[in-house]
Amino acid sequence: MCGIIGYTGPRQAAPILLDALKKLEYRGYDSAGMAVISHDAIQVRKMRGRLQLLANMTRDGRDLPGTVGIGHTRWATHGEPSYYNSHPHLSNSGRFAVVHNGIIENYRPLKDMLIQKGYTFLSATDTEVISNLMEYCDQGDLARTLMAAVKHLQGSYALGVLSADEPDHIAAVRQDSPLIVGRGEGENFIVSDIPAILNLTRDVCLMKDGEVALLDPKGITFYNEYGEIFEKESFHVDWDVSAAEKGGYEHFMMKEMMEQPTALKETIRPRIKDGRFVLDGLQLDPEWVKSLSMVHIVACGSAYHAGRLGKNLLEGRLGIPVDVDIASEFRYRHPILRPDHLVVIISQSGETADSIAALREAKGKGVKTLAIVNVVGSTIAREADYTLYTWAGPEIAVATTKGYTTQVAALALLTCCLAQERGQMSGEELQQMEALLLSLPDAAEEVLSDHKEVQHLASLFFNHKDIFFIGRGIDYSLSLEGSLKLKEISYIHSEAQPAGELKHGAISLIQPGTLVIALATGKRLRDKTISNIQEVRARGAVVLALCLEHDEEIESVADHVLRVPFLCEELQPILAILPLQLFAYYVAALNGNDVDKPRNLAKSVTVE
Ligand code: AGP
């Protein structure tokens, strides 16, 4: 996944491109580059490594004069990070420059064809094929040339293209990869993600697959997939600029953890009206809802962990089987899907390739799909039959926090709405759940208000090499997420085990001093977990227990205790994950890691 930006207007382009690329770096940060038109020629500056190196090399863009340009920050897929593999890519004649986010699946045969036509290539990327394809398909009109070129492409792409022959223009197109157009006063923009241009404009248009846009300082011309010009509505984004900047916190992750009460409020409140659960007017056919016989929840990473809690909620209230699948497995295991099934796809970014494929697999089998997504206008949001947004706002840090908690809240809302439609929750039960959901933001605020104990525990354990999480039922699903958070930002080996499963193998890894984080926040299985705590302590483990307020007994079996208030069994994980997120954050920060951009990871994995 990469970040692209484009600017055409009266101002010097390079400083504007650099500033926006800074806000896009979470999308990929192994190399960066810019192309700017000056004196009817395209100047390219690019290099391997963090964006700051490019800024230094161009003296913050001052060495790259010109008022029209495109920029890119890269997450390598084809060709390892290097100067030649970084974007933009020039065509052989230097007349076209291209920045790209996505993967061209048929780039090899295209490259072979172009080589036979005498074109040469400097990089191992799929993208450079597009630059030379522009030259090969040249129609003497940038927009028409781009339309001709993309006809050859298979795969996912968001493209920004410059032509030395049209010095004021930027052409852009998207297919299965996010692209937004920004309308300014006498200047216009293309960008991969809205937050990166919020300080430049608040009027944006979401590009649809196959649409082409031609920008110049005065205006934007949109072409549909048939090459016909059409008018496109823009909408006003009311996110505040600070949403895209760290709001005074050292890391986006801390800012986003502390935003969870607001994100939960934004996600929950609009869905409860006059004592009824309403899901943004999703026109769910009541007869179909009543006939629903099974739910499949499909996702990746933390979204999959949220899905496991969704299974608990839906099975508990609807009494129908719920399967939870990792998308990369689901898409190839030929799942049994029937018209009276529902497939729920969960994704913060809405662009995760395996989740998109799972969605298309389900749709291909004529099964209704509902997406729980955070990014407005993302591929999954647009392609699902129904979309329930988590209103968490932009999430920049790679390690999801508010994305996860709002997904669990959205699953609770979905459960209540379906149970309400099926008459499976009494008025009293619905009211109870409504009150509990509406009380969540304040309860989360309280848990997030004091970090002292978590910080202290992080300082005791930040240099451990192996850390185990154990739990039963919802606490096991929670420990999966707690362990993932720790792994992805602290680089400490960690695994989550069903507490009752330890004695069937993994307990052999426990030795004196091994840290075991035991979760006992669910009342139903707490006693069982206590005996598992005693099992590991007997092997010399140091136990940090996460439990409920007023659970005195656990003090006697654990070395350290973290407490959360009790809400209810179903919603408890939304509170209980908060100290685990904080623990992971402080351990990572104490290890001096780049908390927001952990190594080897990207915010949204748009490749299979
Ligand atoms: C979680 O912190 C990770 N960023 C990762 O596991 C993530 O949850 C996964 O890639 C799914 O992303 P999505 O929710 O955007 O689809």
XYZ file of C-alpha atoms and ligand atoms in Angstrom:
624
model
C 0.000 0.000 0.000
C 1.350 3.386 -0.960
C 0.310 7.031 -0.640
C -0.100 9.298 -3.640
C -0.679 13.036 -3.908
C -0.972 15.528 -6.781
C -1.181 19.312 -6.990
C -1.935 21.744 -9.808
C -2.281 25.442 -9.046
C -0.409 28.737 -8.735
C 1.821 27.733 -5.804
C 5.118 25.846 -5.843
C 4.024 22.214 -5.903
C 6.949 20.403 -4.208
C 6.551 21.838 -0.656
C 2.812 21.056 -0.811
C 3.497 17.505 -2.020
C 6.065 16.924 0.744
C 3.708 18.174 3.450
C 0.880 15.904 2.291
C 3.247 12.926 1.880
C 4.212 13.370 5.542
C 0.562 12.662 6.412
C 0.485 9.689 4.047
C 3.661 8.017 5.277
C 1.711 5.559 7.483
C 0.512 4.013 4.200
C 4.033 2.972 3.272
C 7.437 4.364 4.070
C 10.234 2.437 2.372
C 10.869 5.054 -0.352
C 9.419 8.315 -1.677
C 9.542 10.616 -4.686
C 8.107 13.600 -6.547
C 7.773 14.720 -10.179
C 7.218 18.389 -11.021
C 6.793 20.038 -14.412
C 8.959 23.057 -15.082
C 9.802 24.579 -18.436
C 7.671 21.864 -20.161
C 9.910 19.105 -18.823
C 9.273 16.687 -15.993
C 11.834 16.807 -13.155
C 11.905 13.735 -10.869
C 13.476 13.469 -7.438
C 13.130 10.175 -5.573
C 15.015 7.931 -3.202
C 14.904 4.892 -0.961
C 14.075 5.514 2.692
C 11.965 7.850 4.796
C 10.383 10.940 3.292
C 12.608 13.209 5.362
C 15.567 12.158 3.205
C 13.750 13.367 0.098
C 12.844 16.623 1.848
C 16.506 17.137 2.774
C 17.657 16.291 -0.751
C 15.314 18.879 -2.301
C 15.737 21.464 0.489
C 12.043 20.976 1.380
C 11.126 21.169 -2.300
C 12.855 24.477 -3.044
C 15.208 22.730 -5.510
C 12.233 21.430 -7.528
C 10.541 24.516 -8.971
C 7.173 24.159 -10.717
C 3.471 24.509 -9.932
C 2.214 21.112 -11.089
C 3.410 17.874 -9.553
C 2.738 14.398 -8.194
C 4.249 12.639 -5.180
C 4.438 9.145 -3.723
C 5.389 7.290 -0.552
C 5.923 3.567 -1.101
C 5.164 0.167 0.437
C 7.084 -2.236 -1.738
C 5.230 -5.061 -3.436
C 7.054 -5.530 -6.752
C 10.768 -4.772 -6.470
C 12.497 -4.235 -3.159
C 12.881 -0.684 -1.850
C 15.475 1.102 -4.024
C 16.030 4.314 -6.006
C 14.972 2.741 -9.303
C 11.933 1.009 -7.793
C 10.643 4.129 -6.057
C 8.021 6.292 -7.711
C 7.390 8.389 -9.825
C 8.314 6.345 -12.887
C 9.123 8.177 -16.140
C 8.359 6.833 -19.604
C 11.349 6.237 -21.877
C 11.028 9.667 -23.507
C 10.530 11.347 -20.168
C 7.230 12.818 -21.370
C 5.017 10.898 -18.891
C 5.455 10.389 -15.146
C 3.313 7.999 -13.058
C 2.687 7.394 -9.360
C 0.721 4.249 -8.438
C -0.933 2.551 -5.460
C -1.969 -1.060 -6.046
C -0.728 -4.035 -8.036
C -0.797 -4.607 -11.814
C -1.293 -8.360 -12.038
C -0.559 -8.625 -15.791
C 2.476 -6.385 -15.787
C 4.822 -9.119 -16.979
C 3.133 -9.805 -20.363
C 2.675 -6.051 -20.835
C 6.361 -5.473 -20.097
C 7.357 -8.179 -22.580
C 5.115 -6.617 -25.230
C 6.598 -3.160 -24.652
C 10.160 -4.505 -24.712
C 9.398 -6.039 -28.111
C 8.246 -2.566 -29.156
C 11.656 -1.221 -28.147
C 10.843 0.164 -24.679
C 13.418 -0.240 -21.923
C 12.884 -0.527 -18.163
C 15.012 0.653 -15.222
C 13.015 -0.912 -12.370
C 11.566 -4.228 -11.249
C 8.226 -2.628 -10.551
C 4.831 -3.202 -12.114
C 4.276 0.559 -12.215
C 6.982 1.442 -14.750
C 4.962 -0.560 -17.289
C 2.216 2.066 -17.004
C 4.594 4.953 -17.799
C 5.734 3.320 -21.022
C 2.180 2.188 -21.767
C 1.158 5.875 -21.688
C 3.751 6.566 -24.363
C 2.709 3.499 -26.355
C -0.990 4.505 -26.197
C -0.392 8.237 -26.665
C -3.457 9.897 -28.184
C -2.054 13.438 -27.892
C -4.623 14.013 -25.106
C -3.606 13.105 -21.556
C -7.039 11.948 -20.320
C -7.777 9.917 -23.444
C -4.292 8.415 -23.356
C -4.808 7.323 -19.740
C -8.158 5.752 -20.659
C -6.469 3.850 -23.481
C -3.615 2.722 -21.250
C -5.760 1.404 -18.381
C -7.683 -0.762 -20.813
C -4.555 -2.952 -20.867
C -4.291 -3.177 -17.077
C -5.518 -5.958 -14.781
C -5.327 -5.572 -11.018
C -5.725 -2.726 -8.590
C -4.498 0.769 -9.216
C -4.874 4.382 -8.197
C -2.795 6.437 -10.622
C -1.593 10.030 -10.859
C -0.059 10.957 -14.238
C 1.823 13.985 -15.585
C 2.528 14.792 -19.234
C 5.213 17.212 -20.342
C 2.927 18.134 -23.263
C 0.137 19.301 -20.907
C 2.101 21.198 -18.237
C -0.962 22.340 -16.255
C -2.692 18.990 -16.087
C -2.755 15.949 -13.802
C -4.743 12.904 -14.914
C -5.972 10.329 -12.369
C -7.887 7.028 -12.388
C -8.754 4.299 -9.867
C -9.593 0.620 -9.887
C -9.831 -1.240 -6.570
C -7.525 1.237 -4.851
C -8.517 4.391 -2.942
C -8.324 7.793 -4.684
C -9.847 11.136 -3.724
C -9.967 14.404 -5.693
C -9.835 17.681 -3.741
C -11.352 20.922 -5.066
C -9.492 24.091 -3.986
C -9.666 27.829 -4.784
C -7.731 28.071 -8.084
C -5.920 24.814 -7.273
C -6.866 21.126 -7.230
C -5.550 17.921 -5.693
C -5.521 14.135 -5.947
C -4.778 12.084 -2.832
C -4.987 8.551 -1.419
C -6.541 9.629 1.903
C -8.609 12.648 2.941
C -6.696 13.608 6.141
C -3.590 14.444 4.084
C -5.257 17.423 2.341
C -7.576 18.670 5.085
C -5.313 21.701 5.577
C -5.610 22.485 1.817
C -9.336 21.899 1.094
C -12.459 20.336 2.658
C -14.310 19.760 -0.605
C -13.596 16.291 -1.907
C -14.924 13.853 -4.490
C -14.590 10.105 -4.087
C -13.454 8.500 -7.341
C -15.291 5.333 -8.368
C -13.666 2.398 -10.177
C -13.018 3.177 -13.828
C -13.550 6.939 -13.503
C -10.863 9.282 -14.872
C -10.265 12.831 -13.642
C -8.316 15.556 -15.472
C -7.238 18.367 -13.165
C -5.906 21.827 -13.934
C -5.750 24.875 -11.617
C -9.153 26.142 -12.747
C -11.176 22.942 -12.669
C -11.637 19.190 -12.849
C -13.133 17.195 -15.716
C -14.523 13.748 -14.872
C -14.872 10.942 -17.432
C -16.857 7.781 -16.808
C -15.618 4.379 -17.891
C -17.080 5.013 -21.355
C -15.041 8.214 -21.733
C -18.106 10.437 -21.368
C -17.690 13.668 -19.406
C -19.986 13.937 -16.377
C -20.494 16.198 -13.370
C -19.375 14.827 -10.007
C -20.656 16.036 -6.648
C -18.113 16.920 -4.020
C -18.899 16.696 -0.315
C -17.638 18.781 2.567
C -15.477 16.989 5.142
C -15.955 18.279 8.664
C -13.112 16.391 10.267
C -10.919 18.923 12.092
C -7.364 19.213 10.764
C -5.937 18.082 14.098
C -7.633 14.765 13.437
C -4.848 14.278 10.966
C -2.200 15.584 13.220
C -1.288 14.182 16.642
C -3.377 16.513 18.709
C -0.565 17.129 21.094
C 0.208 13.455 21.733
C 3.636 11.962 21.009
C 2.162 9.265 18.810
C -0.982 8.843 16.729
C -1.568 5.555 18.602
C -1.900 7.364 21.962
C -4.085 10.039 20.396
C -6.314 7.360 18.873
C -6.504 5.347 22.121
C -7.614 8.464 23.944
C -10.153 9.193 21.197
C -11.972 5.900 21.895
C -14.676 7.379 24.172
C -15.586 9.859 21.404
C -15.315 7.231 18.687
C -17.617 4.922 20.676
C -20.068 7.743 21.245
C -20.037 8.639 17.514
C -20.535 4.995 16.564
C -23.230 4.080 19.099
C -25.432 7.084 19.687
C -26.721 7.721 16.142
C -27.851 4.080 16.000
C -30.240 4.240 18.953
C -33.324 6.343 18.361
C -36.442 6.424 20.539
C -35.543 3.161 22.263
C -35.028 1.349 18.962
C -31.834 0.192 17.339
C -31.668 1.760 13.873
C -28.706 1.047 11.601
C -28.408 4.086 9.302
C -31.600 3.096 7.477
C -30.107 -0.145 6.273
C -33.169 -1.469 4.453
C -32.818 -5.024 5.798
C -35.781 -7.038 4.463
C -37.664 -8.050 7.669
C -38.689 -11.433 6.173
C -35.089 -12.172 5.252
C -33.918 -11.104 8.721
C -36.421 -13.523 10.248
C -35.264 -16.309 7.914
C -31.593 -15.738 8.729
C -30.152 -19.140 9.681
C -26.405 -18.497 9.881
C -23.877 -15.676 9.980
C -20.308 -15.801 8.653
C -17.956 -13.152 9.997
C -14.837 -12.699 7.857
C -11.856 -10.376 8.464
C -8.103 -10.073 9.050
C -5.936 -9.281 12.071
C -7.621 -7.214 14.772
C -10.840 -7.055 12.786
C -10.944 -10.870 12.935
C -10.476 -10.643 16.711
C -13.418 -8.228 16.894
C -15.359 -10.734 14.806
C -14.790 -13.439 17.423
C -16.566 -11.226 19.963
C -19.292 -10.682 17.381
C -19.800 -14.457 17.309
C -20.384 -14.437 21.054
C -22.887 -11.589 20.753
C -24.840 -12.939 17.747
C -24.991 -16.578 18.851
C -25.952 -15.482 22.362
C -28.850 -13.302 21.213
C -30.011 -14.828 17.915
C -29.433 -18.502 18.708
C -28.102 -19.198 15.209
C -24.625 -20.535 14.328
C -21.929 -17.970 13.617
C -18.690 -18.891 11.860
C -15.698 -16.573 12.238
C -13.073 -16.843 9.520
C -9.755 -15.298 8.669
C -10.337 -13.826 5.193
C -7.249 -15.352 3.552
C -8.549 -18.786 4.623
C -12.224 -18.120 3.902
C -11.619 -17.090 0.296
C -10.018 -20.422 -0.603
C -11.896 -22.920 1.534
C -15.120 -22.975 -0.516
C -17.356 -21.967 2.401
C -20.926 -23.292 2.381
C -23.052 -20.226 1.809
C -26.854 -20.181 1.441
C -29.294 -17.374 0.586
C -30.555 -17.349 4.205
C -27.010 -16.688 5.433
C -25.384 -13.321 6.082
C -21.687 -12.644 5.494
C -20.307 -9.835 7.653
C -16.984 -8.372 6.468
C -15.144 -6.285 9.064
C -12.358 -3.910 8.016
C -11.078 -0.622 9.420
C -9.529 0.533 6.132
C -12.078 -1.103 3.839
C -9.202 -1.846 1.478
C -7.709 -5.085 2.812
C -7.272 -7.305 -0.232
C -8.182 -10.653 1.391
C -11.322 -9.154 2.931
C -12.337 -7.637 -0.423
C -11.879 -11.042 -2.047
C -13.969 -12.718 0.673
C -16.706 -10.162 0.095
C -16.676 -10.850 -3.657
C -16.648 -14.607 -2.973
C -19.826 -14.261 -0.908
C -21.486 -11.913 -3.388
C -20.510 -14.273 -6.197
C -22.543 -16.926 -4.372
C -25.573 -14.611 -4.088
C -25.297 -14.259 -0.312
C -26.132 -10.970 1.377
C -23.085 -9.103 2.649
C -22.823 -6.498 5.371
C -19.623 -4.536 5.865
C -18.488 -2.972 9.129
C -15.965 -0.396 7.904
C -14.352 2.817 9.109
C -13.178 4.486 5.895
C -15.963 6.158 4.009
C -16.128 5.326 0.320
C -13.612 2.519 0.587
C -13.899 -0.492 -1.719
C -15.516 -2.821 0.854
C -17.953 -0.115 1.916
C -19.036 0.492 -1.659
C -19.239 -3.129 -2.757
C -21.091 -4.641 0.221
C -24.897 -4.910 0.070
C -25.097 -3.117 3.399
C -22.481 -0.988 5.157
C -22.404 -0.070 8.812
C -19.707 2.544 9.401
C -17.718 2.760 12.572
C -17.433 6.505 13.043
C -13.980 6.323 14.577
C -12.539 9.077 12.313
C -9.195 8.654 10.587
C -6.914 6.045 12.166
C -3.292 6.735 11.301
C -1.305 4.464 13.614
C -0.772 1.020 12.072
C -1.817 -0.705 15.296
C -5.589 -0.337 15.369
C -7.206 0.699 18.655
C -10.355 2.803 18.179
C -10.938 0.889 14.944
C -11.199 -2.347 16.976
C -13.331 -1.096 19.864
C -15.816 0.608 17.527
C -16.029 -2.602 15.472
C -17.067 -4.545 18.600
C -19.601 -1.827 19.402
C -20.925 -2.006 15.832
C -21.313 -5.783 16.188
C -23.302 -5.248 19.383
C -25.524 -2.742 17.549
C -26.014 -5.183 14.678
C -26.896 -7.950 17.140
C -29.487 -5.816 18.912
C -30.974 -4.646 15.623
C -31.334 -8.186 14.241
C -32.684 -9.530 17.556
C -35.126 -6.622 17.668
C -36.345 -7.419 14.127
C -36.616 -11.136 14.960
C -38.383 -10.472 18.275
C -35.623 -12.302 20.133
C -34.912 -9.564 22.686
C -37.678 -8.297 24.937
C -38.288 -4.590 25.255
C -36.613 -4.728 28.657
C -33.553 -6.527 27.331
C -33.255 -4.025 24.478
C -33.525 -1.146 26.913
C -30.877 -2.698 29.130
C -28.472 -3.132 26.211
C -29.255 0.397 25.026
C -28.357 1.787 28.462
C -25.167 -0.284 28.645
C -24.066 0.755 25.151
C -24.767 4.425 25.860
C -22.755 4.181 29.097
C -19.729 2.708 27.313
C -18.018 5.973 26.299
C -17.935 7.265 29.879
C -16.784 3.884 31.207
C -13.985 3.894 28.618
C -13.093 7.464 29.597
C -12.689 6.306 33.180
C -10.458 3.351 32.277
C -8.285 5.594 30.054
C -8.013 8.324 32.669
C -5.220 6.692 34.711
C -2.167 5.139 33.060
C 0.089 5.028 36.142
C -0.287 1.337 36.987
C 0.020 0.236 33.341
C 3.111 2.404 32.815
C 4.677 0.931 35.961
C 4.002 -2.643 34.802
C 5.375 -1.853 31.336
C 8.595 -0.619 32.931
C 8.892 -3.984 34.757
C 8.406 -6.166 31.690
C 9.428 -4.179 28.569
C 12.610 -6.215 28.113
C 11.001 -9.657 28.373
C 11.562 -11.916 25.332
C 8.388 -14.043 25.566
C 5.025 -12.990 26.986
C 1.951 -15.263 27.145
C -1.689 -14.248 27.292
C -4.314 -16.696 28.614
C -8.062 -16.460 28.915
C -11.317 -18.379 28.487
C -14.332 -17.543 26.260
C -14.470 -13.804 25.566
C -11.238 -13.428 27.539
C -9.500 -15.798 25.102
C -10.704 -13.717 22.129
C -9.527 -10.647 24.032
C -6.115 -12.187 24.728
C -5.657 -12.749 20.993
C -6.024 -9.003 20.459
C -3.898 -8.093 23.501
C -1.134 -10.367 22.231
C -1.327 -8.992 18.680
C -1.111 -5.397 19.921
C 2.012 -6.239 21.908
C 3.643 -8.205 19.088
C 3.076 -5.712 16.309
C 4.580 -2.670 18.044
C 6.983 -4.055 20.694
C 8.474 -6.835 18.526
C 8.323 -9.131 21.616
C 7.308 -12.744 20.871
C 3.869 -13.203 22.386
C 1.100 -15.728 22.028
C -2.424 -16.107 23.299
C -3.618 -19.456 24.579
C -7.087 -20.660 25.613
C -6.372 -21.035 29.351
C -7.803 -24.549 29.381
C -5.580 -25.586 26.482
C -2.234 -24.743 28.128
C -1.814 -28.132 29.758
C -2.082 -29.784 26.339
C 1.292 -28.418 25.265
C 2.225 -24.743 25.543
C 2.707 -24.959 29.326
C 6.073 -26.591 28.525
C 7.227 -23.085 27.506
C 6.536 -21.654 30.949
C 9.627 -21.349 33.113
C 10.632 -19.304 36.160
C 10.170 -15.599 35.390
C 8.020 -16.066 32.277
C 5.356 -13.335 32.179
C 1.807 -14.643 31.788
C -0.948 -12.055 31.377
C -4.124 -13.784 32.556
C -7.482 -12.294 31.602
C -10.382 -12.866 33.991
C -12.826 -10.085 33.062
C -15.689 -12.399 32.118
C -17.590 -13.533 35.257
C -18.850 -16.835 33.808
C -15.434 -18.545 33.469
C -13.402 -16.582 36.018
C -13.063 -19.398 38.505
C -11.740 -21.761 35.848
C -9.166 -19.184 34.843
C -8.037 -18.847 38.460
C -7.020 -22.528 38.463
C -5.104 -22.028 35.234
C -3.281 -19.118 36.860
C -2.240 -21.442 39.677
C -1.018 -23.974 37.070
C 1.432 -21.506 35.511
C 2.484 -20.021 38.822
C 3.445 -23.534 39.916
C 5.927 -23.489 37.017
C 7.458 -20.206 38.189
C 5.555 -17.843 35.899
C 5.094 -14.197 36.906
C 1.362 -13.516 36.544
C -0.197 -10.186 35.655
C -3.954 -10.602 36.017
C -6.473 -8.332 34.289
C -9.665 -8.639 36.289
C -12.761 -6.826 37.488
C -12.904 -4.169 40.148
C -13.533 -5.589 43.635
C -12.145 -9.037 42.700
C -10.084 -9.393 45.884
C -9.409 -13.164 45.635
C -7.368 -12.789 42.467
C -4.781 -10.727 44.434
C -3.784 -13.922 46.201
C -3.014 -15.859 43.010
C -1.436 -13.128 40.846
C 1.806 -11.125 41.206
C 0.356 -8.001 39.620
C -3.239 -6.914 38.984
C -4.886 -4.501 36.564
C -8.604 -3.800 37.056
C -11.480 -2.687 34.854
C -15.068 -1.851 35.884
C -17.721 -4.471 35.082
C -20.274 -3.499 32.435
C -21.771 -6.757 31.124
C -20.330 -9.999 29.790
C -21.012 -9.093 26.134
C -19.548 -5.569 26.130
C -16.811 -6.172 28.717
C -14.060 -6.684 26.067
C -14.448 -3.095 24.853
C -13.297 -1.890 28.272
C -10.883 -4.709 29.049
C -8.834 -4.211 25.868
C -7.965 -0.615 26.864
C -5.297 -1.421 29.523
C -3.861 -4.057 27.151
C -3.549 -1.448 24.365
C -1.844 0.917 26.829
C 0.480 -1.853 28.075
C 1.561 -2.627 24.503
C 2.063 1.083 23.792
C 4.271 1.745 26.832
C 6.314 -1.440 26.310
C 6.923 -0.421 22.666
C 7.765 3.170 23.614
C 10.183 1.936 26.324
C 11.886 -0.183 23.663
C 12.304 2.987 21.563
C 10.247 1.562 18.689
C 8.484 3.609 16.009
C 5.109 2.997 17.657
C 3.001 4.430 14.812
C 4.920 2.793 11.967
C 6.109 -0.593 13.241
C 8.572 -2.448 11.034
C 7.326 -4.783 8.300
C 3.689 -3.629 8.737
C 1.300 -1.414 6.799
C -1.962 0.208 7.915
C -3.992 -1.617 5.311
C -2.734 -4.661 3.450
C -3.934 -4.136 -0.117
C -2.006 -7.096 -1.472
C -2.858 -10.783 -1.083
C -3.986 -4.361 13.624
O -3.473 -3.477 14.540
C -3.281 -4.427 12.348
N -3.121 -3.158 11.766
C -3.844 -5.430 11.358
O -3.869 -6.695 11.962
C -5.242 -5.094 10.842
O -6.185 -5.312 11.833
C -5.553 -5.986 9.640
O -4.580 -5.760 8.652
C -6.939 -5.705 9.088
O -7.016 -4.394 8.607
P -8.457 -3.783 8.239
O -9.266 -3.741 9.497
O -8.140 -2.417 7.708
O -9.048 -4.677 7.198
